[in-house]
PDB file of C-alpha atoms in Angstrom:
ATOM      1  CA  MET A   1     113.040 190.323 131.424  1.00 53.00           C
ATOM      2  CA  SER A   2     113.187 191.585 127.945  1.00 53.00           C
ATOM      3  CA  ALA A   3     116.618 190.826 127.207  1.00 49.00           C
ATOM      4  CA  VAL A   4     115.888 187.101 128.071  1.00 44.00           C
ATOM      5  CA  LEU A   5     113.024 187.185 125.564  1.00 43.00           C
ATOM      6  CA  VAL A   6     115.236 188.514 123.117  1.00 40.00           C
ATOM      7  CA  LEU A   7     117.665 185.797 123.382  1.00 44.00           C
ATOM      8  CA  VAL A   8     115.107 182.572 123.688  1.00 43.00           C
ATOM      9  CA  VAL A   9     113.757 184.467 120.299  1.00 42.00           C
ATOM     10  CA  GLY A  10     117.431 184.911 118.578  1.00 47.00           C
ATOM     11  CA  THR A  11     117.977 181.779 119.278  1.00 46.00           C
ATOM     12  CA  ALA A  12     115.211 179.891 118.052  1.00 46.00           C
ATOM     13  CA  ILE A  13     115.561 181.873 114.909  1.00 47.00           C
ATOM     14  CA  TYR A  14     119.008 180.927 114.666  1.00 46.00           C
ATOM     15  CA  PHE A  15     118.399 177.435 115.176  1.00 46.00           C
ATOM     16  CA  GLY A  16     115.111 176.730 113.191  1.00 47.00           C
ATOM     17  CA  PHE A  17     116.919 178.977 110.102  1.00 38.00           C
ATOM     18  CA  LYS A  18     119.985 176.153 110.649  1.00 42.00           C
ATOM     19  CA  LYS A  19     118.116 173.717 109.945  1.00 44.00           C
ATOM     20  CA  LEU A  20     116.139 175.037 107.567  1.00 39.00           C
ATOM     21  CA  LEU A  21     119.587 175.499 105.613  1.00 39.00           C
ATOM     22  CA  GLN A  22     120.453 172.276 106.516  1.00 44.00           C
ATOM     23  CA  GLY A  23     117.200 170.683 104.625  1.00 42.00           C
ATOM     24  CA  LYS A  24     117.825 172.962 101.671  1.00 38.00           C
ATOM     25  CA  ASP A  25     121.386 171.363 101.222  1.00 38.00           C
ATOM     26  CA  VAL A  26     120.040 168.020 101.465  1.00 36.00           C
ATOM     27  CA  ALA A  27     117.206 169.020  98.174  1.00 37.00           C
ATOM     28  CA  LYS A  28     120.269 170.205  96.850  1.00 39.00           C
ATOM     29  CA  SER A  29     122.311 166.684  96.463  1.00 39.00           C
ATOM     30  CA  GLU A  30     118.951 164.637  96.111  1.00 39.00           C
ATOM     31  CA  LYS A  31     119.291 167.024  92.672  1.00 41.00           C
ATOM     32  CA  ASN A  32     122.308 166.319  92.234  1.00 46.00           C
ATOM     33  CA  THR A  33     124.664 162.947  91.886  1.00 51.00           C
ATOM     34  CA  ASP A  34     125.653 161.265  94.652  1.00 52.00           C
ATOM     35  CA  MET A  35     128.660 160.723  92.941  1.00 54.00           C
ATOM     36  CA  ASP A  36     130.066 162.886  96.425  1.00 55.00           C
ATOM     37  CA  GLU A  37     128.371 161.316  98.452  1.00 57.00           C
ATOM     38  CA  PRO A  38     129.170 158.785 100.885  1.00 56.00           C
ATOM     39  CA  ILE A  39     128.964 154.818 100.170  1.00 55.00           C
ATOM     40  CA  ASP A  40     127.588 153.670 103.370  1.00 58.00           C
ATOM     41  CA  THR A  41     124.453 156.299 102.917  1.00 61.00           C
ATOM     42  CA  LEU A  42     123.667 154.224 100.144  1.00 64.00           C
ATOM     43  CA  PRO A  43     121.550 151.027  99.608  1.00 69.00           C
ATOM     44  CA  GLN A  44     123.729 148.193  99.420  1.00 75.00           C
ATOM     45  CA  SER A  45     123.604 147.416  95.582  1.00 71.00           C
ATOM     46  CA  GLN A  46     124.151 150.931  94.846  1.00 79.00           C
ATOM     47  CA  GLN A  47     127.106 150.124  97.492  1.00 88.00           C
ATOM     48  CA  ASN A  48     128.874 147.777  95.121  1.00 93.00           C
ATOM     49  CA  GLY A  49     127.597 149.897  91.765  1.00 94.00           C
ATOM     50  CA  LYS A  50     129.318 153.314  93.160  1.00 95.00           C
ATOM     51  CA  MET A  51     132.314 151.111  94.212  1.00 95.00           C
ATOM     52  CA  LEU A  52     132.943 149.468  91.112  1.00 97.00           C
ATOM     53  CA  PHE A  53     131.803 152.182  88.528  1.00 97.00           C
ATOM     54  CA  MET A  54     134.777 154.399  90.756  1.00 96.00           C
ATOM     55  CA  SER A  55     137.535 151.468  90.416  1.00 97.00           C
ATOM     56  CA  LYS A  56     136.450 150.003  87.101  1.00 97.00           C
ATOM     57  CA  CYS A  57     134.342 152.918  85.016  1.00 97.00           C
ATOM     58  CA  ALA A  58     134.743 156.423  86.208  1.00 97.00           C
ATOM     59  CA  SER A  59     139.003 157.196  84.915  1.00 96.00           C
ATOM     60  CA  CYS A  60     137.084 156.688  81.626  1.00 96.00           C
ATOM     61  CA  HIS A  61     133.672 157.100  82.155  1.00 97.00           C
ATOM     62  CA  HIS A  62     131.340 160.283  83.287  1.00 96.00           C
ATOM     63  CA  VAL A  63     127.553 159.454  83.598  1.00 95.00           C
ATOM     64  CA  PHE A  64     126.725 162.576  82.095  1.00 94.00           C
ATOM     65  CA  LYS A  65     129.335 163.986  79.751  1.00 95.00           C
ATOM     66  CA  ASP A  66     131.791 162.249  76.967  1.00 96.00           C
ATOM     67  CA  MET A  67     135.393 161.375  78.195  1.00 96.00           C
ATOM     68  CA  THR A  68     137.297 159.425  76.945  1.00 95.00           C
ATOM     69  CA  GLY A  69     135.020 157.509  76.224  1.00 96.00           C
ATOM     70  CA  PRO A  70     130.718 158.390  76.507  1.00 97.00           C
ATOM     71  CA  ALA A  71     128.592 159.084  78.865  1.00 97.00           C
ATOM     72  CA  LEU A  72     126.972 156.064  80.294  1.00 97.00           C
ATOM     73  CA  ALA A  73     123.429 157.553  81.076  1.00 95.00           C
ATOM     74  CA  GLY A  74     121.321 155.934  78.183  1.00 95.00           C
ATOM     75  CA  VAL A  75     123.638 153.054  77.778  1.00 96.00           C
ATOM     76  CA  THR A  76     120.880 150.396  78.543  1.00 95.00           C
ATOM     77  CA  GLU A  77     118.711 152.507  75.625  1.00 95.00           C
ATOM     78  CA  ARG A  78     122.296 152.549  73.530  1.00 95.00           C
ATOM     79  CA  TRP A  79     122.358 148.688  73.941  1.00 94.00           C
ATOM     80  CA  PRO A  80     118.837 147.524  73.834  1.00 90.00           C
ATOM     81  CA  ASN A  81     120.002 143.736  73.710  1.00 95.00           C
ATOM     82  CA  LYS A  82     121.701 143.202  77.519  1.00 96.00           C
ATOM     83  CA  LYS A  83     123.054 140.433  76.593  1.00 97.00           C
ATOM     84  CA  GLU A  84     125.375 142.043  74.183  1.00 97.00           C
ATOM     85  CA  LEU A  85     126.157 144.909  76.589  1.00 98.00           C
ATOM     86  CA  PHE A  86     127.140 142.345  79.268  1.00 98.00           C
ATOM     87  CA  ALA A  87     129.517 140.412  76.672  1.00 98.00           C
ATOM     88  CA  PHE A  88     130.574 143.737  75.808  1.00 98.00           C
ATOM     89  CA  ILE A  89     132.061 145.348  78.573  1.00 98.00           C
ATOM     90  CA  ARG A  90     133.959 141.906  79.430  1.00 98.00           C
ATOM     91  CA  ASN A  91     135.361 141.747  75.510  1.00 98.00           C
ATOM     92  CA  PRO A  92     135.001 144.528  73.794  1.00 97.00           C
ATOM     93  CA  TRP A  93     137.463 143.735  70.457  1.00 96.00           C
ATOM     94  CA  GLU A  94     134.683 140.359  70.322  1.00 97.00           C
ATOM     95  CA  VAL A  95     131.442 142.541  70.318  1.00 97.00           C
ATOM     96  CA  MET A  96     132.981 144.928  68.062  1.00 95.00           C
ATOM     97  CA  ALA A  97     133.821 142.178  65.325  1.00 95.00           C
ATOM     98  CA  ARG A  98     129.997 141.713  65.003  1.00 95.00           C
ATOM     99  CA  ASN A  99     128.358 144.901  66.042  1.00 95.00           C
ATOM    100  CA  ALA A 100     127.946 148.152  64.277  1.00 95.00           C
ATOM    101  CA  TYR A 101     127.201 149.911  66.815  1.00 95.00           C
ATOM    102  CA  ALA A 102     130.278 148.882  69.107  1.00 95.00           C
ATOM    103  CA  ARG A 103     132.484 150.281  65.562  1.00 95.00           C
ATOM    104  CA  LYS A 104     131.353 153.397  65.626  1.00 95.00           C
ATOM    105  CA  GLN A 105     132.077 154.100  68.779  1.00 95.00           C
ATOM    106  CA  LYS A 106     135.247 153.166  68.787  1.00 95.00           C
ATOM    107  CA  ALA A 107     135.478 155.289  65.461  1.00 96.00           C
ATOM    108  CA  LYS A 108     133.729 158.176  67.557  1.00 96.00           C
ATOM    109  CA  PHE A 109     136.793 157.722  70.834  1.00 95.00           C
ATOM    110  CA  GLY A 110     139.298 156.642  68.627  1.00 94.00           C
ATOM    111  CA  SER A 111     139.863 153.716  71.330  1.00 92.00           C
ATOM    112  CA  MET A 112     138.935 150.860  72.656  1.00 92.00           C
ATOM    113  CA  MET A 113     137.285 150.334  76.470  1.00 95.00           C
ATOM    114  CA  THR A 114     139.102 147.528  78.639  1.00 96.00           C
ATOM    115  CA  ALA A 115     138.159 144.252  78.550  1.00 98.00           C
ATOM    116  CA  PHE A 116     136.612 143.114  82.003  1.00 98.00           C
ATOM    117  CA  PRO A 117     136.491 139.362  81.902  1.00 98.00           C
ATOM    118  CA  ASP A 118     135.971 139.373  85.661  1.00 97.00           C
ATOM    119  CA  LEU A 119     132.636 141.060  86.453  1.00 98.00           C
ATOM    120  CA  THR A 120     130.085 138.902  87.282  1.00 97.00           C
ATOM    121  CA  ASP A 121     126.274 139.587  85.843  1.00 97.00           C
ATOM    122  CA  LYS A 122     125.800 140.557  89.508  1.00 96.00           C
ATOM    123  CA  GLU A 123     128.416 143.362  88.724  1.00 97.00           C
ATOM    124  CA  ILE A 124     126.785 144.868  86.009  1.00 97.00           C
ATOM    125  CA  GLN A 125     123.955 144.675  86.635  1.00 96.00           C
ATOM    126  CA  ASP A 126     124.556 146.915  90.178  1.00 96.00           C
ATOM    127  CA  ILE A 127     127.033 149.360  87.717  1.00 97.00           C
ATOM    128  CA  LEU A 128     123.754 149.970  85.607  1.00 96.00           C
ATOM    129  CA  ASN A 129     121.873 150.120  88.235  1.00 94.00           C
ATOM    130  CA  TYR A 130     124.193 153.047  89.819  1.00 94.00           C
ATOM    131  CA  ILE A 131     124.134 154.619  86.643  1.00 95.00           C
ATOM    132  CA  LYS A 132     120.201 154.674  86.188  1.00 92.00           C
ATOM    133  CA  ARG A 133     120.030 156.163  89.403  1.00 91.00           C
ATOM    134  CA  GLN A 134     122.181 159.199  88.611  1.00 92.00           C
ATOM    135  CA  GLU A 135     119.822 159.201  85.333  1.00 91.00           C
ATOM    136  CA  LYS A 136     116.613 159.307  87.864  1.00 89.00           C
ATOM    137  CA  ILE A 137     118.611 162.340  90.490  1.00 86.00           C
ATOM    138  CA  GLN A 138     119.291 164.538  87.498  1.00 84.00           C
ATOM    139  CA  LYS A 139     116.044 163.706  85.607  1.00 73.00           C
ATOM    140  CA  LYS A 140     117.989 163.650  82.186  1.00 49.00           C
ATOM    141  CA  VAL A 141     119.259 161.248  80.319  1.00 47.00           C
ATOM    142  CA  ILE A 142     121.731 161.966  77.276  1.00 48.00           C
ATOM    143  CA  PRO A 143     121.332 160.439  73.945  1.00 53.00           C
TER     144      PRO A 143
END
């Protein structure tokens, strides 16, 4: 009888502890960016934004650290004119001719961003929303 009780209590403790650890893993992943999160767990616009970010942006940009190009956290604050930001994404050379911030970035990083004239407003907004989500998850914005 006592052996059965030990077995039952031990099993309950094991599965309870296992569930607790899984909960901690979930909580831990919520504090990190979801860049490694399976794409199918995100809402549709976030799936689109993540796929576009990974295919168009991630080779040169990270959300929180400078790479070939600047970190993208806070990009909408650095480009308060949304129309100008969208124009820059589509044709950075044209915008650089009239925008001091774009010229400053070119000087800092030594290269100009690839143009993405094929991106629609919705696709660009999905990318920006994905970046914003990363900022909220990390709870920090790099200036």
